[in-house]
PDB file of C-alpha atoms and ligand atoms in Angstrom:
ATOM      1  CA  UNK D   1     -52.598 -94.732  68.686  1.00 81.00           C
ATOM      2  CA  UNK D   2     -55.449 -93.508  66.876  1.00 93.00           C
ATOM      3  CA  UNK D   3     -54.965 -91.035  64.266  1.00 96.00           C
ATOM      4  CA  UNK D   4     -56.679 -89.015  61.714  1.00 98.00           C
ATOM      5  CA  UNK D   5     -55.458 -90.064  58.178  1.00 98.00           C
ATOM      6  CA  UNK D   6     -56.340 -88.986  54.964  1.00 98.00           C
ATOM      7  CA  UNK D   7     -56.058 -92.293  52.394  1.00 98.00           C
ATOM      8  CA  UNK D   8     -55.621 -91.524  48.814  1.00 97.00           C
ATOM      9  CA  UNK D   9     -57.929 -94.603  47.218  1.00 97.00           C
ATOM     10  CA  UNK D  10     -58.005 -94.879  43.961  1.00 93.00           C
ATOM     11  CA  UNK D  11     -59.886 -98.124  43.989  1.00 94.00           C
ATOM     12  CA  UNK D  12     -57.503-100.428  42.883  1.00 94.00           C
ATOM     13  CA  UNK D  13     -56.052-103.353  44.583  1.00 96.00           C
ATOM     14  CA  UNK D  14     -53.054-101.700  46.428  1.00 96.00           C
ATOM     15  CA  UNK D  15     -55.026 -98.832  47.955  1.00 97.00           C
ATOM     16  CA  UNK D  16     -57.587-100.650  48.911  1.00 98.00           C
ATOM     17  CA  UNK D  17     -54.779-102.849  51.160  1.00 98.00           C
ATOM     18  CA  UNK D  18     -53.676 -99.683  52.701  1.00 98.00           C
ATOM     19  CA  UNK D  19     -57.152 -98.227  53.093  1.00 98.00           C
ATOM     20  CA  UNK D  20     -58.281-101.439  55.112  1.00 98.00           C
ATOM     21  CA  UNK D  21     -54.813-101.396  56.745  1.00 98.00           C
ATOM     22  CA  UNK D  22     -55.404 -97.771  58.257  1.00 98.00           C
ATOM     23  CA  UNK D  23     -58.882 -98.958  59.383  1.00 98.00           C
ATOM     24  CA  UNK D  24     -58.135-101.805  61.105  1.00 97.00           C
ATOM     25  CA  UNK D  25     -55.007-100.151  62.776  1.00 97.00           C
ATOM     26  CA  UNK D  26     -57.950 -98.398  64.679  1.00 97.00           C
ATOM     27  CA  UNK D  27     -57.443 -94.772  62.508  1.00 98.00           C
ATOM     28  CA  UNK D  28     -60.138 -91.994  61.746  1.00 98.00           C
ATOM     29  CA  UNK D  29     -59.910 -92.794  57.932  1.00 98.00           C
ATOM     30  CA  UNK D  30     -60.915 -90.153  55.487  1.00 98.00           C
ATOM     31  CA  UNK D  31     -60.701 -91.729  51.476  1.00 98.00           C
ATOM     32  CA  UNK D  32     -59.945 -89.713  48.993  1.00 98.00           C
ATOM     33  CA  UNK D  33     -60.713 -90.692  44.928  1.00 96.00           C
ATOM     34  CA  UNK D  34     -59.649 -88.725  42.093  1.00 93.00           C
ATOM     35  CA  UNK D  35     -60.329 -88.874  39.019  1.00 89.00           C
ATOM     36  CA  UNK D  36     -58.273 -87.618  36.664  1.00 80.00           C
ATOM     37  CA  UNK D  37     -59.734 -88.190  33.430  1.00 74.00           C
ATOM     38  CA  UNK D  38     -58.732 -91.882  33.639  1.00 69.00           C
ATOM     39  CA  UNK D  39     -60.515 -93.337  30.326  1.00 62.00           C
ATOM     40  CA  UNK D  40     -62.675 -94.852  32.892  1.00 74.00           C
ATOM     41  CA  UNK D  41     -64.451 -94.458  35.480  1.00 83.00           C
ATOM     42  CA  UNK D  42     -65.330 -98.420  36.649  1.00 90.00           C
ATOM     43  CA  UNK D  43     -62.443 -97.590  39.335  1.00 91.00           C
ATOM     44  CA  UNK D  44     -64.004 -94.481  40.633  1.00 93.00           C
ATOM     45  CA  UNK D  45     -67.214 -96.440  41.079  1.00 94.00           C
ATOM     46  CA  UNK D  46     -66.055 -99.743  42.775  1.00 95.00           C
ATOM     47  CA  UNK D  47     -64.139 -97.047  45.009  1.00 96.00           C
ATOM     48  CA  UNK D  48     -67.274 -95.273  45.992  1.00 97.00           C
ATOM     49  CA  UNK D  49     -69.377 -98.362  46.378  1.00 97.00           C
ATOM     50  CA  UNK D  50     -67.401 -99.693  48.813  1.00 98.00           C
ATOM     51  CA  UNK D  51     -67.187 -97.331  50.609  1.00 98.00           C
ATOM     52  CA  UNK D  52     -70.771 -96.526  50.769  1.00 98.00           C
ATOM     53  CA  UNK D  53     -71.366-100.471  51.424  1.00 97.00           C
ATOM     54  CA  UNK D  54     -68.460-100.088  54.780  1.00 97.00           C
ATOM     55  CA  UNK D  55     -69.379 -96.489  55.576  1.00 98.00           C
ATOM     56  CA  UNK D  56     -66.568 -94.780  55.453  1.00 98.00           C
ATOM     57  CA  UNK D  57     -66.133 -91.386  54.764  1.00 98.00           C
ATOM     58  CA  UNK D  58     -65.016 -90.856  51.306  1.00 98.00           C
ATOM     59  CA  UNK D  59     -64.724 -87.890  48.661  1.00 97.00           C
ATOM     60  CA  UNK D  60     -64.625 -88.197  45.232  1.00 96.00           C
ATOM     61  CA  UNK D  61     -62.991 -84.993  43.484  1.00 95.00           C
ATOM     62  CA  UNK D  62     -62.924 -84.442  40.084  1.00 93.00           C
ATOM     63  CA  UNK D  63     -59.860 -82.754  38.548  1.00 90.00           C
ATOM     64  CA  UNK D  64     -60.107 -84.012  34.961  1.00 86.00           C
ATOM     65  CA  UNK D  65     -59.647 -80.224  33.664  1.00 87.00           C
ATOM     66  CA  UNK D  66     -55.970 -80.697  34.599  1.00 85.00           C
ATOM     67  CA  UNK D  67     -55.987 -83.214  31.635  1.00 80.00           C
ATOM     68  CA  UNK D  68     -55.526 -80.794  29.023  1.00 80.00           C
ATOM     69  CA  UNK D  69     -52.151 -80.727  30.878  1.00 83.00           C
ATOM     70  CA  UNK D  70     -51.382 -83.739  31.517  1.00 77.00           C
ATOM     71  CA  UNK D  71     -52.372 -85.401  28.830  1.00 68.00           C
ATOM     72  CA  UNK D  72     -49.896 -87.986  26.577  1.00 62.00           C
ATOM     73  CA  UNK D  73     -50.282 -91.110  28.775  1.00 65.00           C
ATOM     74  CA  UNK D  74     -52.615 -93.869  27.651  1.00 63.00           C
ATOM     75  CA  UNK D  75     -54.265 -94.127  31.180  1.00 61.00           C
ATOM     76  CA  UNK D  76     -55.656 -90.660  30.199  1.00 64.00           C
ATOM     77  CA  UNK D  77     -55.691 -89.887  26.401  1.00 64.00           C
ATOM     78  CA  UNK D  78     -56.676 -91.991  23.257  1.00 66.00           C
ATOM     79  CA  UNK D  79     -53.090 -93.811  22.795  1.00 63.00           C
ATOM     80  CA  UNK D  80     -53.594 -98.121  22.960  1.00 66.00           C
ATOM     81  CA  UNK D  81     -53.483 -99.435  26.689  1.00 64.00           C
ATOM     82  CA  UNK D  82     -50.498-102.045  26.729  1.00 66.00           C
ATOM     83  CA  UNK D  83     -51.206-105.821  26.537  1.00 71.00           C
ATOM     84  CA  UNK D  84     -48.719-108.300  28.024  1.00 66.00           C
ATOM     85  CA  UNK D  85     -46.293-108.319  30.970  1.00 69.00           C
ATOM     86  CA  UNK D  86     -46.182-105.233  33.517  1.00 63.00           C
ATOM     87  CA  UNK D  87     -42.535-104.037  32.769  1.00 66.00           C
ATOM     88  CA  UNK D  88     -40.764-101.075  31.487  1.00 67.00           C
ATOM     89  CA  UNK D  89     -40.506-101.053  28.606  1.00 62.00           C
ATOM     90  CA  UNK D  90     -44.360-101.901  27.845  1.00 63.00           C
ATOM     91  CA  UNK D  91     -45.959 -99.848  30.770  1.00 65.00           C
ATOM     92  CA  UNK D  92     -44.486 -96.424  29.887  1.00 67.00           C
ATOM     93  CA  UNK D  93     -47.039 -95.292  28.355  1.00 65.00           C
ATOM     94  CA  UNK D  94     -49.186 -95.501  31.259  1.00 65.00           C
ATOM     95  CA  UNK D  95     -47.083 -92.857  33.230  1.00 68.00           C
ATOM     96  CA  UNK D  96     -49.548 -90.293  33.821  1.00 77.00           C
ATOM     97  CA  UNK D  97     -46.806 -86.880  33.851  1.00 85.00           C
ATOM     98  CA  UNK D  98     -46.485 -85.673  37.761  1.00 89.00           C
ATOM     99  CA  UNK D  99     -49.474 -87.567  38.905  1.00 88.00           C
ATOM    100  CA  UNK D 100     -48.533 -88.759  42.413  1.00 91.00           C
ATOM    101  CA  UNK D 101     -46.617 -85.295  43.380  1.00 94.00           C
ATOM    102  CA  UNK D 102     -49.731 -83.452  42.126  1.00 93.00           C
ATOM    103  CA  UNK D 103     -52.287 -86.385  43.385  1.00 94.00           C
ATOM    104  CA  UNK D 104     -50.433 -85.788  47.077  1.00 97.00           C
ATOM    105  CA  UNK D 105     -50.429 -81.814  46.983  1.00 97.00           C
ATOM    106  CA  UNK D 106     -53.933 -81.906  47.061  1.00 97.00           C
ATOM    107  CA  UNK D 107     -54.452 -84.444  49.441  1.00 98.00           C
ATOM    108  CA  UNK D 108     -52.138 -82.843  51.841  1.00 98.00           C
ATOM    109  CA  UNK D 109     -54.115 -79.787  51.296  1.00 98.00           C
ATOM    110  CA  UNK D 110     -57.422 -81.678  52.756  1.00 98.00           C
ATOM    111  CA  UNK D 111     -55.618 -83.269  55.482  1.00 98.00           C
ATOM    112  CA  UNK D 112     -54.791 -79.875  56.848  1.00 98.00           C
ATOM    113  CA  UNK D 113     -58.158 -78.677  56.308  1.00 98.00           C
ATOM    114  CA  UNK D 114     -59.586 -81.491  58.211  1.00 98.00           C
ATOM    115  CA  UNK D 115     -56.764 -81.943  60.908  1.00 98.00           C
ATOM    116  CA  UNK D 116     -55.574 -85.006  60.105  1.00 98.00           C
ATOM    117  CA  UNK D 117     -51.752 -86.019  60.724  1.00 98.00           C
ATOM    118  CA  UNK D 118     -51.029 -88.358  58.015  1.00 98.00           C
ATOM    119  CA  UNK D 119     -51.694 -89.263  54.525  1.00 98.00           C
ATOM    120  CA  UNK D 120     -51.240 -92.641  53.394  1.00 98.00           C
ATOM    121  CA  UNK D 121     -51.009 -93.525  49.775  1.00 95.00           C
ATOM    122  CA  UNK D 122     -49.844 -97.821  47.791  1.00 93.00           C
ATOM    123  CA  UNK D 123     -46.504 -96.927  46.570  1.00 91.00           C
ATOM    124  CA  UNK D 124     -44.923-100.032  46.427  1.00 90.00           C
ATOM    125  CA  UNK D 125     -41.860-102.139  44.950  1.00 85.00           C
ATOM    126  CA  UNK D 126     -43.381-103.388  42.256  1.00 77.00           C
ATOM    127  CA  UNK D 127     -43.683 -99.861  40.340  1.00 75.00           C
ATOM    128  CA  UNK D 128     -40.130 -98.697  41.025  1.00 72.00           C
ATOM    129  CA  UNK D 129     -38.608 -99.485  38.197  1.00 76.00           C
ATOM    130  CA  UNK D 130     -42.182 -97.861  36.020  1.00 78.00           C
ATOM    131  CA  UNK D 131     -42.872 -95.215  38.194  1.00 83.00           C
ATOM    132  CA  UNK D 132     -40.387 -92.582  39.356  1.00 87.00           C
ATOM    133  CA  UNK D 133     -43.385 -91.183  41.859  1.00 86.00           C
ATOM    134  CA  UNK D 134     -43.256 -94.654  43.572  1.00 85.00           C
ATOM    135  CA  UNK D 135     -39.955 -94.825  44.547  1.00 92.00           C
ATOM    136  CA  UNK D 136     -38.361 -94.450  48.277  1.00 94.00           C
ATOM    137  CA  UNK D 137     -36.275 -90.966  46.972  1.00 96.00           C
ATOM    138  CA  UNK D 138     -39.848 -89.521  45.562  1.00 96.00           C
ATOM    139  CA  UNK D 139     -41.663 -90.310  49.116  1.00 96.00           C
ATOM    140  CA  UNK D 140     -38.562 -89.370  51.066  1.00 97.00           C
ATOM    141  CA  UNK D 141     -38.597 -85.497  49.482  1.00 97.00           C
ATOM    142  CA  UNK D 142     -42.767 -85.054  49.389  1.00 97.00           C
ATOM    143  CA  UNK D 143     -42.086 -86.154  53.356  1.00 97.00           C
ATOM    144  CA  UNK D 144     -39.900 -83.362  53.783  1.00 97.00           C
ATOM    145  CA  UNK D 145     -41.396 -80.824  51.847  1.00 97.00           C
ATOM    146  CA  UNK D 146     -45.211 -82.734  53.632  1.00 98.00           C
ATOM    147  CA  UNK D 147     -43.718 -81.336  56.816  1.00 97.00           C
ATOM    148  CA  UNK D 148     -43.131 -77.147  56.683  1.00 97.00           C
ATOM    149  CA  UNK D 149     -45.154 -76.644  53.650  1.00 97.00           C
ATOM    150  CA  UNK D 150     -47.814 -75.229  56.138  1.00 97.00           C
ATOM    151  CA  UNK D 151     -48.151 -74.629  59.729  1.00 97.00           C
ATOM    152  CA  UNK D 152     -49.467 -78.148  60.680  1.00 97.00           C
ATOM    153  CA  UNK D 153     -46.883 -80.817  59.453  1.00 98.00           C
ATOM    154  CA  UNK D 154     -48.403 -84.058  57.498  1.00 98.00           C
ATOM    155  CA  UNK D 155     -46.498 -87.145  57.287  1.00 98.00           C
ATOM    156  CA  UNK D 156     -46.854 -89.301  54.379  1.00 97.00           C
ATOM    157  CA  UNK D 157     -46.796 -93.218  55.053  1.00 97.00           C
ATOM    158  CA  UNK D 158     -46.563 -95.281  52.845  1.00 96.00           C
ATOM    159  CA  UNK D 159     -46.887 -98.805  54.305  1.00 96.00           C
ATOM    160  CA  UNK D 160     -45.669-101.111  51.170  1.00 96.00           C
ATOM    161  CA  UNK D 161     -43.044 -99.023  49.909  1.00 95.00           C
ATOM    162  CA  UNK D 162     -40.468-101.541  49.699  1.00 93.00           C
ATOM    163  CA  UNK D 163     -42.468-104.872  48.945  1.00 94.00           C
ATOM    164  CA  UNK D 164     -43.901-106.456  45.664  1.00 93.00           C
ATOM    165  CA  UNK D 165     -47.711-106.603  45.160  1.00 93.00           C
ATOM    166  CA  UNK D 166     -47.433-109.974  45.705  1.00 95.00           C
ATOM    167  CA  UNK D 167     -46.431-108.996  49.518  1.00 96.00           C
ATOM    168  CA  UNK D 168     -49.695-106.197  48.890  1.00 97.00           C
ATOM    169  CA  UNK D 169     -52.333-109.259  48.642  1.00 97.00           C
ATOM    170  CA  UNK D 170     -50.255-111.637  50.810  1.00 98.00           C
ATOM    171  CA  UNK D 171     -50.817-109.194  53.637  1.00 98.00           C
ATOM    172  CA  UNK D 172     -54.383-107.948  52.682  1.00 98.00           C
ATOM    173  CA  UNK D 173     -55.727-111.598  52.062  1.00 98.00           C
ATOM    174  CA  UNK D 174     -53.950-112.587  56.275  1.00 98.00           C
ATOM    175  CA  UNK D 175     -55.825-109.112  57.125  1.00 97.00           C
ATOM    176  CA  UNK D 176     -59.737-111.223  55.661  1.00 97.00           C
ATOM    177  CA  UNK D 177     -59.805-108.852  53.131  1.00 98.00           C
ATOM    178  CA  UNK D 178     -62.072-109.606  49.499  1.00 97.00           C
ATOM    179  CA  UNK D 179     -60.909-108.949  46.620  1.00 98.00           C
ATOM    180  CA  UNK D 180     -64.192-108.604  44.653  1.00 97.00           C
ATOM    181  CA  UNK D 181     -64.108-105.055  45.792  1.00 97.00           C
ATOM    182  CA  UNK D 182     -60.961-103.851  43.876  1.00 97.00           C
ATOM    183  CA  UNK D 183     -60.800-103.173  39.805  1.00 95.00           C
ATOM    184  CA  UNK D 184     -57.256-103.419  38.423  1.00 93.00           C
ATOM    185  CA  UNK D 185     -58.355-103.797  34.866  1.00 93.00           C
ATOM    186  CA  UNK D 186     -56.924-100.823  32.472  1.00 87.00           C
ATOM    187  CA  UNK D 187     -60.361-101.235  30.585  1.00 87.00           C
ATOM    188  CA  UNK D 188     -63.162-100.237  32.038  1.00 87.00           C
ATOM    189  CA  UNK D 189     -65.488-103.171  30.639  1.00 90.00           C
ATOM    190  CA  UNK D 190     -68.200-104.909  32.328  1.00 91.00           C
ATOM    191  CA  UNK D 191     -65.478-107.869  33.195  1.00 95.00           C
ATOM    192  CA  UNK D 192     -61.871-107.282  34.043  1.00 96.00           C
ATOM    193  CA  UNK D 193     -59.766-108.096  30.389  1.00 95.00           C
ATOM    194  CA  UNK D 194     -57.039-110.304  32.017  1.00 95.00           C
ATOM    195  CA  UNK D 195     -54.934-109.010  29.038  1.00 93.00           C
ATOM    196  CA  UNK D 196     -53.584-105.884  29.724  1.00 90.00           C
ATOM    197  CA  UNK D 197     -50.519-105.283  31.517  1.00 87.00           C
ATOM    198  CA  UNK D 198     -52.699-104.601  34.820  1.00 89.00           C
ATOM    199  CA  UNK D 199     -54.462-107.401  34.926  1.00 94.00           C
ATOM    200  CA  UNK D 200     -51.496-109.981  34.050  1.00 93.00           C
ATOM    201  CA  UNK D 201     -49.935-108.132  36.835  1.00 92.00           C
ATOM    202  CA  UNK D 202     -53.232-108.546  39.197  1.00 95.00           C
ATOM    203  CA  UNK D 203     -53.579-112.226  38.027  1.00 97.00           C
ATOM    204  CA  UNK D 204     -50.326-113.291  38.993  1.00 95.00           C
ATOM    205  CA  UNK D 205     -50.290-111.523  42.414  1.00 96.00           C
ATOM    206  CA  UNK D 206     -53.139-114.256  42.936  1.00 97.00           C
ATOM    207  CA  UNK D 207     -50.947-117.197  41.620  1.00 97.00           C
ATOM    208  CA  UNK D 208     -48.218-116.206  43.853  1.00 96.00           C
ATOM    209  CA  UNK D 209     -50.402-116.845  46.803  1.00 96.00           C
ATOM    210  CA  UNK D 210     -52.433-120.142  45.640  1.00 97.00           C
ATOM    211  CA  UNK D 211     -55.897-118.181  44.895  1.00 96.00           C
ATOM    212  CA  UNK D 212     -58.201-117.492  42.606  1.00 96.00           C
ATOM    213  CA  UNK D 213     -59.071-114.207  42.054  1.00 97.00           C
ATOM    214  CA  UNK D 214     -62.640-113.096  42.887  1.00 97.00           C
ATOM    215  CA  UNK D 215     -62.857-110.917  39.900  1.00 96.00           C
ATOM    216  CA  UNK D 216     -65.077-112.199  36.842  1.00 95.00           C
ATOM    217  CA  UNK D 217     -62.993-112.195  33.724  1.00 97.00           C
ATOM    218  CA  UNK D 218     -63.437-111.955  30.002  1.00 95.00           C
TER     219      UNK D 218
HETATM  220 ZN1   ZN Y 301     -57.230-105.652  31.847  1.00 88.02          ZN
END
């Protein structure tokens, strides 16, 4: 059944999987892009181009004031972005302090100001152990609190919770999706960097499934 769904769409490879998931599951899809004062904005822009190119209806809001909060991560202040493998103990310093609980508070504040019933977001396996805001307890509790923190109740969905990115572009690539329209890269250079620990991550996502990623590379 149809239904009115707000998608939080950062631009990156997982959201745009559960964007173009929602869509083709027949949904009224309304995207949502924040930026955050990320140190770039090549995500925000590949976000609103596409959907521009697809028309769908998109918003881009700009909360980088709450950086002088939030500050500390190196997705968001002047600290090196982390080359090599996507695991703990070198992707820390990307953890961006309450981003998803605060990134979700606002978008369940727009779903209930447009009527929608849902808001989907691309937690998935692969950030557990990184993330704490990924993880099944997280999305469990912002359901619960999602459903009688106002008069209309908002589920949150998050299709890939349990499953790798692998599983992600396995399921978006089956679904005739392109790639080309997705920036991963940490670095927000004209080409993606293929070393940081978000594109080695992005890269072999690809090998796992026998392609080549579209995505030009420096
Ligand atoms: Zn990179």
């Amino acid at each position: 059944m149809s239904k009115k769904v707000v998608v939080i769409y950062s631009g990156g490879m997982d959201s745009y999987t559960v964007l173009n998931k929602a869509i083709q599951q027949g949904h009224e899809v309304y995207a949502l892009t924040f930026n955050y004062g990320q140190r770039h904005v090549k995500e925000v822009q590949v976000a609103s181009d596409y959907c521009q190119r697809q028309g769908i209806n998109h918003k881009v809001v700009d909360i980088s004031a709450i950086n002088e909060l939030i500050g500390g991560s190196s997705l968001t202040s002047d600290i090196a972005i982390p080359e090599g493998d996507y695991d703990k103990a070198n992707m820390t310093s990307t953890v961006v302090p309450n981003r998803n609980m605060i990134l979700l508070s606002m978008a369940i504040g727009y779903a209930v100001s447009i009527k929608a019933e849902q808001v989907m977001y691309g937690a998935h396996g692969g950030d557990h152990d990184i993330y704490p805001d990924c993880r099944p307890e997280f999305v469990k509790r912002m359901n619960d609190v999602a459903l009688i923190a106002n008069y209309e109740p908002i589920e949150i969905v998050t299709p890939y919770l349990t499953v790798s990115k692998n599983d992600i572009l396995q399921d978006g690539l089956s679904m005739g999706l392109d790639y080309q329209y997705t920036w991963t890269c940490y670095n927000g250079r004209e080409k993606a960097c293929g070393q940081c620990g978000a594109c080695k991550e992005r890269l072999a996502a690809f090998a796992s499934q026998g392609k080549t990623d579209p995505l030009a590379y420096e």
